[in-house]
Amino acid sequence: MLRQVSRLLGRPIAAQQQVKMLAGRAFFSTDVPATPTEDSTFVESWKKLIPNIEPPKTPSAFMKPRPPPPSSIPSKLTVNFVLPYESVLSGKEVDMVIVPATTGQMGVLPGHVPTIAELKPGILSVHEGNDVTKYLLSSGFAFIHANSVADIIVVEAVPIDRIDQNLVQKGLAEFTQKLNSATTELEKAEAQVGIDVHSALNAALTG
Amino acid sequence: MAMAAFVRRGRRIAAASSLISSQPAVTVRSSLIPEEQAPLGVRYVSTQVVRNRMKSIKNIQKITKAMKMVAASKLRAIQTKAENSRGLWQPFVALLGDFPSVDVKKNVIVTISSDKGLCGGINSTSVKISRAVYKLTSGPENENKYVLLGEKAKAQLIRDSKKDIELSFTELQRNPLNYTQVSVLADDILKNVEFDALRIIFNKFKSVVSFLPSVATVLSPEVVERESEGGKLGGLDSYEIEGGETKGEILQNLSEFQFSCILFNAVMENACSEQGARMSAMDSSSRNAGEMLDRLTLAYNRTRQATITTELIEIISGKSALEG
């Protein structure tokens, strides 16, 4: 909360300075003109110590700034659902999402308390109006911020309709058998992981 | 009478030949034709040397053009993947912020570079920035270490910072880059290296001709806790933890996941930058070879024409010596 406020105050001033400094240089529209105040200490200490080389950029320079927490509860939740290979949903406005946290299915509505949730393999359902889209997720994290933005970051996700029931049953049977015949700890752990994933898949399809 | 004529002819021929030998083909640049390669007794410079040079330069031009095409196609393939992975680090920066100016004792500098060369100056830039960050974050109680990804950074840093290199990984791109490989790498680094802050240095791909050196900072869970209790990450405490375990464990998992995600994006961006830099390096190289070829062709033609002119002069002066 405080961080957002400080960013708000820093932004207009920094923006003006930046624009003056960079007037005439070609500037991509995706670049953020404002630099948060934290970076300026880095840039200054860099310039003092290493004046010949341009200071390197930091990730916050490439990111769109997040909106500040609104005064009243907004009507929609903004969801960013990202995988290493693609952003499945980015900045989409929805009514509700249900995430599979390690403590169970957690529903997130606009105006939710800021939360960091660790996710276990399970189903994510995104509710928008009357449409419900379900994805099966591997584990990951979900952050819910005070400004009703939910970030869900997982390693793999598959829409439910692309999963084959028979293969799931076969996989479950295979991994249960592996667990029974496992000798070393490593094999047991691997078989257990396989069982977890397949039973989650199974529950997703049937439930 | 005949003797006098002979003598006169002889003198004329000698005069003609001396005239010719004292005027080598003036337009040929001496640097092109090294003296020792022209066979003895030849009164004109050889075109063979120039021809050989032209052939080799033409081959070089073909090779560099082909390398440019290969780099362009590899770039196309990897660019979409890199752009898709850009959404991965944004939630982490939104939550945990980005503090390159954080002051910690143990800094580990992860430098990402390529394995193969001929890619312009990006590896030197990365190494330069790594050295600068090392200098920036070094202090009386601080210890800085390097973790290197890629052969080129190792070659450059091993010369003067050998004792500071903790780990180095090479041959990352033997199989196409994927998240599993990078997460195994991240796991390796996290297990073997003690750190308070990790600084990942890579070249961010802005466009085919522009690469921005960037540094991404990942803090260890202890530092995150310290900062959240009264430092720059004050907002973090307002977040509830859903996970059943203690905040420390969640922060641990979070920090590890953050590192692997940021590393994945950094490796992809660097690979894109490498292909883009190679494309532009090979392009300028083939253009350069083309220019050299043009200059050599002109020189060759001049040499050839000078040779022909010399022969003609000889024949004509010989004939006129016979007649007159």
Coordinates of C-alpha atoms in Angstrom, one line a residue:
Chain A
M1 CA 0.0 0.0 0.0
L2 CA 2.7 2.4 1.0
R3 CA 4.8 1.3 -1.8
Q4 CA 2.0 2.1 -4.3
V5 CA 1.7 5.6 -2.8
S6 CA 5.4 6.3 -3.0
R7 CA 5.4 5.1 -6.6
L8 CA 2.5 7.4 -7.3
L9 CA 4.2 10.4 -5.9
G10 CA 7.5 9.6 -7.6
R11 CA 6.0 9.0 -11.0
P12 CA 4.9 12.4 -12.2
I13 CA 8.2 14.1 -11.2
A14 CA 10.4 11.3 -12.6
A15 CA 8.3 11.4 -15.8
Q16 CA 9.0 15.0 -16.4
Q17 CA 12.7 14.6 -15.7
Q18 CA 12.9 11.6 -17.9
V19 CA 11.1 13.3 -20.8
K20 CA 13.4 16.3 -20.6
M21 CA 16.5 14.1 -20.5
L22 CA 15.4 11.9 -23.3
A23 CA 13.8 14.5 -25.6
G24 CA 14.9 13.6 -29.1
R25 CA 15.8 10.0 -28.4
A26 CA 13.6 7.4 -30.1
F27 CA 11.4 5.9 -27.5
F28 CA 9.3 2.8 -27.8
S29 CA 5.7 3.1 -26.9
T30 CA 6.0 -0.1 -24.7
D31 CA 8.7 1.6 -22.5
V32 CA 7.5 3.1 -19.3
P33 CA 8.5 6.8 -19.1
A34 CA 8.5 6.9 -15.4
T35 CA 11.1 5.2 -13.3
P36 CA 10.2 4.3 -9.7
T37 CA 12.3 6.1 -7.1
E38 CA 14.2 2.9 -6.0
D39 CA 16.0 2.8 -9.3
S40 CA 17.4 6.3 -9.1
T41 CA 19.7 5.4 -6.2
F42 CA 21.1 2.6 -8.3
V43 CA 21.6 4.8 -11.3
E44 CA 23.3 7.5 -9.3
S45 CA 25.7 5.2 -7.5
W46 CA 26.5 3.6 -10.8
K47 CA 27.3 6.9 -12.4
K48 CA 29.5 7.9 -9.6
L49 CA 31.6 4.8 -9.6
I50 CA 31.5 3.8 -13.3
P51 CA 31.1 7.0 -15.3
N52 CA 32.1 5.5 -18.7
I53 CA 29.5 2.8 -19.1
E54 CA 25.7 3.4 -19.4
P55 CA 23.9 1.9 -16.4
P56 CA 22.0 -1.3 -17.3
K57 CA 18.3 -1.4 -17.4
T58 CA 16.2 -3.1 -14.7
P59 CA 13.0 -5.1 -15.2
S60 CA 10.8 -2.4 -13.7
A61 CA 11.8 -0.2 -16.6
F62 CA 10.1 -2.5 -19.0
M63 CA 6.9 -3.1 -17.1
K64 CA 3.6 -1.3 -17.4
P65 CA 2.8 0.4 -14.0
R66 CA 0.1 -1.3 -12.0
P67 CA -2.9 0.7 -11.1
P68 CA -3.1 2.0 -7.5
P69 CA -5.6 0.5 -5.1
P70 CA -9.0 2.0 -5.7
S71 CA -11.0 3.7 -3.0
S72 CA -14.0 1.5 -3.5
I73 CA -14.3 -2.2 -4.4
P74 CA -14.2 -2.5 -8.2
S75 CA -16.7 -4.6 -10.0
K76 CA -14.3 -6.7 -12.0
L77 CA -11.2 -8.6 -11.2
T78 CA -8.2 -8.2 -13.5
V79 CA -6.5 -11.6 -14.1
N80 CA -3.0 -12.2 -15.5
F81 CA -2.6 -15.9 -16.0
V82 CA 1.0 -16.7 -17.2
L83 CA 3.0 -19.7 -18.2
P84 CA 6.6 -19.8 -19.1
Y85 CA 5.5 -20.2 -22.7
E86 CA 2.7 -17.8 -23.1
S87 CA 0.4 -15.5 -21.2
V88 CA -2.9 -17.3 -21.4
L89 CA -4.8 -14.3 -19.9
S90 CA -3.3 -10.9 -19.5
G91 CA -5.3 -8.1 -18.1
K92 CA -8.6 -9.8 -18.6
E93 CA -11.5 -8.5 -16.6
V94 CA -13.5 -11.3 -15.0
D95 CA -16.0 -11.7 -12.2
M96 CA -14.4 -14.5 -10.2
V97 CA -11.6 -17.1 -10.3
I98 CA -11.3 -20.2 -8.2
V99 CA -7.7 -21.2 -7.6
P100 CA -6.4 -24.5 -6.2
A101 CA -4.4 -23.4 -3.3
T102 CA -2.6 -25.9 -1.1
T103 CA -5.3 -25.3 1.6
G104 CA -8.1 -26.1 -0.9
Q105 CA -10.0 -24.3 -3.6
M106 CA -10.0 -20.6 -3.0
G107 CA -12.4 -18.3 -4.6
V108 CA -11.2 -14.8 -5.5
L109 CA -13.6 -11.9 -6.0
P110 CA -12.9 -8.3 -6.7
G111 CA -11.8 -6.6 -3.5
H112 CA -10.2 -9.7 -2.1
V113 CA -7.7 -9.2 0.7
P114 CA -4.1 -9.1 -0.7
T115 CA -2.8 -12.7 -0.6
I116 CA 0.1 -14.8 -1.6
A117 CA -1.1 -18.4 -2.2
E118 CA 0.9 -21.4 -3.1
L119 CA -0.9 -23.6 -5.5
K120 CA -1.1 -27.4 -5.8
P121 CA -2.0 -29.2 -9.0
G122 CA -5.6 -28.8 -9.6
I123 CA -8.3 -26.9 -11.5
L124 CA -8.4 -23.2 -12.1
S125 CA -11.8 -21.9 -13.1
V126 CA -12.4 -18.5 -14.5
H127 CA -15.9 -17.1 -14.3
E128 CA -16.9 -14.3 -16.5
G129 CA -20.6 -13.6 -16.7
N130 CA -22.0 -17.0 -17.5
D131 CA -18.9 -18.5 -19.1
V132 CA -16.7 -20.8 -17.0
T133 CA -13.3 -21.8 -18.4
K134 CA -11.5 -24.5 -16.6
Y135 CA -7.8 -25.2 -16.8
L136 CA -5.8 -27.9 -15.2
L137 CA -2.7 -26.4 -13.5
S138 CA 0.5 -27.7 -12.3
S139 CA 1.8 -26.1 -9.1
G140 CA 2.7 -22.4 -8.9
F141 CA 1.8 -19.3 -7.1
A142 CA -1.1 -16.9 -7.1
F143 CA -0.8 -13.3 -5.9
I144 CA -3.8 -11.1 -5.3
H145 CA -3.0 -7.5 -4.9
A146 CA -4.9 -4.7 -3.2
N147 CA -5.9 -3.2 -6.5
S148 CA -7.9 -6.3 -7.5
V149 CA -5.3 -7.6 -9.8
A150 CA -4.7 -11.4 -9.6
D151 CA -1.5 -12.9 -10.9
I152 CA -1.5 -16.6 -11.4
I153 CA 1.9 -18.0 -12.4
V154 CA 2.2 -21.8 -13.0
V155 CA 4.5 -24.0 -14.9
E156 CA 2.0 -25.8 -17.1
A157 CA -1.7 -25.5 -17.7
V158 CA -4.0 -27.3 -20.0
P159 CA -7.7 -26.5 -20.8
I160 CA -9.8 -29.3 -19.5
D161 CA -11.4 -30.3 -22.7
R162 CA -8.0 -31.4 -24.1
I163 CA -7.5 -34.2 -21.5
D164 CA -8.3 -37.8 -22.5
Q165 CA -10.0 -39.8 -19.7
N166 CA -8.6 -43.2 -20.7
L167 CA -5.0 -42.1 -20.7
V168 CA -5.6 -40.6 -17.2
Q169 CA -6.9 -43.9 -15.9
K170 CA -4.0 -45.8 -17.4
G171 CA -1.5 -43.4 -16.0
L172 CA -3.0 -43.6 -12.6
A173 CA -2.9 -47.4 -12.6
E174 CA 0.7 -47.3 -13.8
F175 CA 1.9 -44.9 -11.2
T176 CA 0.1 -46.8 -8.4
Q177 CA 1.8 -49.9 -9.5
K178 CA 5.2 -48.1 -9.6
L179 CA 4.7 -46.9 -6.1
N180 CA 4.1 -50.4 -4.9
S181 CA 7.1 -51.8 -6.6
A182 CA 9.4 -48.9 -5.7
T183 CA 12.5 -49.6 -3.7
T184 CA 14.5 -46.4 -3.3
E185 CA 13.2 -43.1 -1.9
L186 CA 13.7 -41.4 -5.2
E187 CA 11.5 -43.9 -7.0
K188 CA 8.9 -43.6 -4.3
A189 CA 8.8 -39.9 -4.6
E190 CA 8.6 -39.9 -8.4
A191 CA 5.7 -42.4 -8.2
Q192 CA 4.0 -40.3 -5.6
V193 CA 4.2 -37.2 -7.8
G194 CA 2.8 -39.2 -10.7
I195 CA -0.1 -40.4 -8.6
D196 CA -0.8 -36.8 -7.4
V197 CA -0.9 -35.4 -10.9
H198 CA -3.1 -38.2 -12.3
S199 CA -5.5 -38.1 -9.4
A200 CA -5.8 -34.4 -9.8
L201 CA -6.5 -34.9 -13.5
N202 CA -9.1 -37.6 -12.7
A203 CA -10.8 -35.4 -10.2
A204 CA -10.8 -32.5 -12.7
L205 CA -12.5 -34.6 -15.3
T206 CA -15.1 -36.2 -13.1
G207 CA -15.6 -33.3 -10.6
Chain B
M1 CA 76.3 -2.0 -92.7
A2 CA 74.4 -5.0 -91.5
M3 CA 76.5 -4.9 -88.3
A4 CA 75.6 -1.3 -87.8
A5 CA 71.9 -2.2 -88.4
F6 CA 72.2 -5.0 -85.9
V7 CA 73.7 -2.7 -83.3
R8 CA 71.1 -0.1 -84.0
R9 CA 68.4 -2.7 -83.6
G10 CA 69.9 -4.1 -80.5
R11 CA 70.2 -0.7 -78.9
R12 CA 66.6 0.1 -79.9
I13 CA 65.3 -3.2 -78.4
A14 CA 67.4 -2.7 -75.3
A15 CA 66.1 0.8 -75.0
A16 CA 62.5 -0.4 -75.5
S17 CA 62.9 -3.2 -72.9
S18 CA 64.6 -0.9 -70.5
L19 CA 61.7 1.6 -71.1
I20 CA 59.2 -1.1 -70.2
S21 CA 61.0 -2.5 -67.2
S22 CA 61.4 0.8 -65.7
Q23 CA 57.7 1.4 -65.8
P24 CA 55.9 -1.3 -64.0
A25 CA 52.1 -1.1 -64.2
V26 CA 51.7 2.0 -62.1
T27 CA 48.1 1.6 -61.2
V28 CA 48.5 -1.7 -59.3
R29 CA 48.9 -1.1 -55.5
S30 CA 52.1 -2.6 -54.4
S31 CA 50.6 -3.9 -51.2
L32 CA 48.5 -6.3 -53.2
I33 CA 51.4 -8.0 -55.0
P34 CA 54.1 -9.1 -52.6
E35 CA 57.5 -9.0 -54.3
E36 CA 58.5 -12.5 -53.4
Q37 CA 55.5 -14.2 -55.0
A38 CA 56.1 -12.9 -58.5
P39 CA 58.4 -15.2 -60.4
L40 CA 61.7 -13.9 -61.4
G41 CA 62.3 -12.5 -64.9
V42 CA 58.7 -11.5 -65.2
R43 CA 58.3 -8.0 -66.5
Y44 CA 54.8 -7.4 -65.4
V45 CA 52.9 -8.1 -62.2
S46 CA 51.0 -11.4 -61.9
T47 CA 47.3 -11.5 -61.9
Q48 CA 47.3 -14.9 -60.2
V49 CA 47.8 -13.5 -56.7
V50 CA 44.9 -11.1 -57.1
R51 CA 42.7 -13.8 -58.5
N52 CA 43.4 -16.1 -55.6
R53 CA 42.5 -13.4 -53.2
M54 CA 39.3 -12.6 -54.9
K55 CA 38.3 -16.3 -54.8
S56 CA 38.9 -16.6 -51.1
I57 CA 37.0 -13.3 -50.4
K58 CA 34.1 -14.5 -52.5
N59 CA 33.9 -17.7 -50.5
I60 CA 34.0 -15.8 -47.2
Q61 CA 31.1 -13.6 -48.5
K62 CA 29.0 -16.7 -49.3
I63 CA 29.7 -18.2 -45.9
T64 CA 28.8 -15.1 -44.0
K65 CA 25.6 -14.6 -46.0
A66 CA 24.6 -18.2 -45.2
M67 CA 25.4 -17.6 -41.5
K68 CA 23.2 -14.5 -41.6
M69 CA 20.3 -16.5 -43.0
V70 CA 20.7 -19.2 -40.4
A71 CA 20.8 -16.7 -37.6
A72 CA 17.7 -15.0 -39.0
S73 CA 15.7 -18.2 -39.0
K74 CA 16.8 -19.2 -35.5
L75 CA 15.9 -15.7 -34.4
R76 CA 12.4 -16.0 -35.8
A77 CA 11.9 -19.3 -34.0
I78 CA 13.1 -18.1 -30.6
Q79 CA 11.7 -14.6 -30.7
T80 CA 8.1 -15.7 -30.3
K81 CA 9.0 -17.8 -27.3
A82 CA 10.9 -15.0 -25.7
E83 CA 8.1 -12.6 -26.1
N84 CA 5.7 -15.1 -24.7
S85 CA 7.9 -15.5 -21.6
R86 CA 7.9 -11.8 -20.9
G87 CA 4.7 -12.0 -18.9
L88 CA 6.4 -14.4 -16.5
W89 CA 8.5 -12.0 -14.4
Q90 CA 6.0 -9.2 -14.2
P91 CA 3.9 -10.5 -11.4
F92 CA 7.1 -11.0 -9.3
V93 CA 8.2 -7.4 -9.8
A94 CA 4.7 -6.2 -9.1
L95 CA 4.7 -8.1 -5.8
L96 CA 8.3 -7.9 -4.6
G97 CA 9.5 -4.9 -6.4
D98 CA 12.9 -4.5 -8.1
F99 CA 15.7 -3.2 -5.9
P100 CA 19.1 -3.3 -7.6
S101 CA 20.4 -0.8 -5.1
V102 CA 19.8 -3.2 -2.1
D103 CA 22.8 -3.5 0.2
V104 CA 23.7 -7.0 1.1
K105 CA 26.7 -8.9 2.1
K106 CA 26.7 -11.8 -0.3
N107 CA 26.1 -10.9 -3.9
V108 CA 26.2 -13.5 -6.6
I109 CA 26.4 -12.2 -10.2
V110 CA 24.9 -14.5 -12.7
T111 CA 26.2 -13.6 -16.2
I112 CA 24.5 -15.0 -19.2
S113 CA 26.5 -15.2 -22.4
S114 CA 26.6 -17.3 -25.5
D115 CA 28.7 -20.4 -26.3
K116 CA 29.5 -19.5 -29.9
G117 CA 31.3 -16.5 -31.1
L118 CA 30.9 -14.2 -34.1
C119 CA 28.0 -12.5 -32.5
G120 CA 29.1 -8.9 -32.3
G121 CA 29.8 -7.2 -28.9
I122 CA 27.1 -8.6 -26.7
N123 CA 29.3 -10.9 -24.7
S124 CA 31.9 -8.2 -24.1
T125 CA 29.1 -5.9 -23.0
S126 CA 27.7 -8.5 -20.5
V127 CA 31.2 -9.1 -19.0
K128 CA 31.9 -5.3 -18.8
I129 CA 28.6 -4.8 -16.9
S130 CA 29.3 -7.8 -14.7
R131 CA 32.6 -6.4 -13.7
A132 CA 31.0 -3.0 -13.1
V133 CA 28.3 -4.5 -10.9
Y134 CA 31.0 -6.4 -9.0
K135 CA 32.8 -3.1 -8.4
L136 CA 29.6 -1.4 -7.4
T137 CA 28.5 -4.0 -4.9
S138 CA 31.9 -4.7 -3.4
G139 CA 32.6 -3.3 0.0
P140 CA 34.7 -4.2 3.1
E141 CA 32.4 -7.0 4.3
N142 CA 30.8 -8.0 1.1
E143 CA 31.8 -11.0 -0.8
N144 CA 30.9 -11.2 -4.5
K145 CA 30.9 -14.3 -6.6
Y146 CA 30.2 -15.1 -10.2
V147 CA 28.1 -17.8 -11.7
L148 CA 28.6 -18.0 -15.5
L149 CA 26.3 -19.4 -18.1
G150 CA 28.0 -19.8 -21.5
E151 CA 31.5 -20.3 -22.8
K152 CA 32.3 -16.7 -23.8
A153 CA 31.9 -15.2 -20.4
K154 CA 34.0 -17.9 -18.9
A155 CA 36.8 -17.2 -21.3
Q156 CA 36.8 -13.5 -20.5
L157 CA 36.4 -13.7 -16.8
I158 CA 38.7 -16.5 -16.1
R159 CA 41.6 -14.3 -16.9
D160 CA 41.4 -12.0 -13.9
S161 CA 38.6 -13.2 -11.7
K162 CA 39.3 -16.9 -11.6
K163 CA 39.0 -17.3 -7.8
D164 CA 35.6 -15.6 -7.8
I165 CA 33.9 -17.9 -10.2
E166 CA 31.8 -20.2 -8.3
L167 CA 30.0 -22.2 -11.0
S168 CA 30.0 -22.2 -14.7
F169 CA 27.6 -23.9 -17.1
T170 CA 28.1 -24.3 -20.8
E171 CA 26.3 -25.9 -23.8
L172 CA 22.9 -24.6 -22.8
Q173 CA 21.6 -24.5 -26.3
R174 CA 22.3 -28.0 -27.4
N175 CA 18.6 -28.8 -27.0
P176 CA 16.1 -26.0 -27.6
L177 CA 15.7 -23.9 -24.5
N178 CA 12.8 -24.9 -22.3
Y179 CA 11.6 -24.1 -18.8
T180 CA 12.5 -27.6 -17.4
Q181 CA 16.1 -27.2 -18.3
V182 CA 16.3 -23.7 -16.8
S183 CA 14.6 -24.7 -13.6
V184 CA 17.1 -27.6 -13.1
L185 CA 19.9 -25.1 -13.7
A186 CA 18.3 -22.7 -11.2
D187 CA 18.0 -25.5 -8.7
D188 CA 21.7 -26.3 -9.1
I189 CA 22.7 -22.7 -8.5
L190 CA 20.4 -22.4 -5.5
K191 CA 21.7 -25.5 -3.9
N192 CA 25.4 -24.8 -4.4
V193 CA 25.7 -21.1 -3.9
E194 CA 25.0 -19.1 -0.8
F195 CA 23.6 -15.7 -1.6
D196 CA 21.8 -12.7 -0.2
A197 CA 21.1 -11.2 -3.6
L198 CA 21.4 -12.6 -7.0
R199 CA 22.0 -10.3 -9.9
I200 CA 21.3 -11.7 -13.3
I201 CA 23.0 -9.8 -16.1
F202 CA 21.7 -10.4 -19.7
N203 CA 21.0 -8.6 -22.9
K204 CA 17.4 -7.7 -23.3
F205 CA 16.2 -8.0 -26.8
K206 CA 14.6 -4.8 -27.9
S207 CA 14.8 -5.2 -31.6
V208 CA 17.0 -6.9 -34.2
V209 CA 19.5 -4.1 -34.1
S210 CA 19.2 -3.0 -30.4
F211 CA 20.1 -5.0 -27.3
L212 CA 19.9 -3.4 -23.9
P213 CA 22.1 -4.8 -21.1
S214 CA 19.9 -5.3 -18.1
V215 CA 20.3 -6.5 -14.6
A216 CA 17.5 -8.3 -12.7
T217 CA 17.8 -8.7 -8.9
V218 CA 16.4 -11.6 -6.9
L219 CA 16.6 -11.4 -3.1
S220 CA 17.0 -14.4 -0.8
P221 CA 14.1 -15.1 1.5
E222 CA 15.9 -13.8 4.6
V223 CA 16.6 -10.5 2.9
V224 CA 13.0 -10.3 1.8
E225 CA 11.8 -10.8 5.4
R226 CA 14.3 -8.2 6.6
E227 CA 13.2 -5.6 4.0
S228 CA 9.5 -6.4 4.5
E229 CA 9.8 -5.7 8.2
G230 CA 11.0 -2.2 7.9
G231 CA 12.6 -1.6 4.6
K232 CA 11.7 -1.2 1.0
L233 CA 9.3 -4.0 0.8
G234 CA 7.0 -2.7 3.6
G235 CA 3.9 -3.5 1.6
L236 CA 4.6 -7.2 1.7
D237 CA 3.4 -7.6 5.2
S238 CA -0.1 -6.6 4.3
Y239 CA -0.3 -9.8 2.2
E240 CA -1.9 -12.8 3.8
I241 CA -0.3 -16.1 3.3
E242 CA -2.4 -18.9 2.1
G243 CA -0.5 -22.1 2.2
G244 CA -0.7 -23.5 5.6
E245 CA 3.0 -23.2 6.4
T246 CA 5.0 -20.4 7.9
K247 CA 5.7 -17.3 6.1
G248 CA 9.4 -18.2 5.9
E249 CA 8.7 -21.4 3.9
I250 CA 6.4 -19.6 1.5
L251 CA 9.0 -17.0 1.0
Q252 CA 11.6 -19.6 0.3
N253 CA 9.4 -21.3 -2.3
L254 CA 8.5 -17.9 -3.8
S255 CA 12.1 -16.8 -4.0
E256 CA 13.1 -20.0 -5.8
F257 CA 10.3 -19.8 -8.2
Q258 CA 11.0 -16.2 -8.9
F259 CA 14.6 -17.0 -9.6
S260 CA 13.8 -19.8 -12.1
C261 CA 11.2 -17.6 -13.8
I262 CA 13.4 -14.6 -14.2
L263 CA 16.3 -16.8 -15.2
F264 CA 14.2 -18.4 -17.9
N265 CA 13.2 -15.1 -19.3
A266 CA 16.8 -13.8 -19.1
V267 CA 18.2 -16.8 -20.9
M268 CA 15.6 -16.5 -23.7
E269 CA 16.2 -12.8 -24.2
N270 CA 19.9 -13.4 -24.3
A271 CA 19.5 -16.1 -26.9
C272 CA 17.4 -13.8 -29.0
S273 CA 20.0 -11.0 -28.6
E274 CA 22.7 -13.4 -29.6
Q275 CA 21.0 -14.4 -32.9
G276 CA 20.2 -10.8 -33.7
A277 CA 23.7 -9.7 -33.0
R278 CA 25.1 -12.5 -35.1
M279 CA 22.7 -11.5 -37.9
S280 CA 23.9 -8.0 -38.0
A281 CA 27.6 -9.0 -37.6
M282 CA 27.4 -11.4 -40.5
D283 CA 25.5 -8.8 -42.5
S284 CA 28.2 -6.2 -42.1
S285 CA 30.9 -8.8 -42.7
S286 CA 29.4 -9.8 -46.0
R287 CA 28.9 -6.2 -47.0
N288 CA 32.6 -5.6 -46.2
A289 CA 33.6 -8.6 -48.2
G290 CA 31.6 -7.3 -51.1
E291 CA 33.4 -4.0 -51.0
M292 CA 36.8 -5.6 -50.9
L293 CA 35.8 -7.7 -53.8
D294 CA 34.8 -4.6 -55.8
R295 CA 38.2 -3.0 -55.1
L296 CA 40.1 -6.1 -56.0
T297 CA 38.1 -6.5 -59.2
L298 CA 39.1 -3.0 -60.3
A299 CA 42.7 -3.7 -59.4
Y300 CA 42.6 -7.0 -61.2
N301 CA 41.2 -5.4 -64.3
R302 CA 43.8 -2.7 -64.3
T303 CA 46.6 -5.2 -63.9
R304 CA 45.2 -7.3 -66.7
Q305 CA 44.9 -4.3 -69.0
A306 CA 48.4 -3.1 -68.1
T307 CA 49.7 -6.6 -69.0
I308 CA 47.9 -6.5 -72.4
T309 CA 49.2 -3.0 -73.0
T310 CA 52.7 -4.0 -72.2
E311 CA 52.5 -6.9 -74.6
L312 CA 51.2 -4.7 -77.3
I313 CA 53.9 -2.2 -76.8
E314 CA 56.5 -4.9 -77.0
I315 CA 55.1 -6.3 -80.2
I316 CA 54.7 -2.9 -81.8
S317 CA 58.1 -1.7 -80.8
G318 CA 59.6 -5.0 -82.0
K319 CA 57.9 -4.6 -85.3
S320 CA 58.9 -1.0 -85.7
A321 CA 62.4 -2.0 -84.7
L322 CA 62.4 -4.6 -87.5
E323 CA 61.2 -2.1 -90.1
G324 CA 62.9 1.0 -89.1

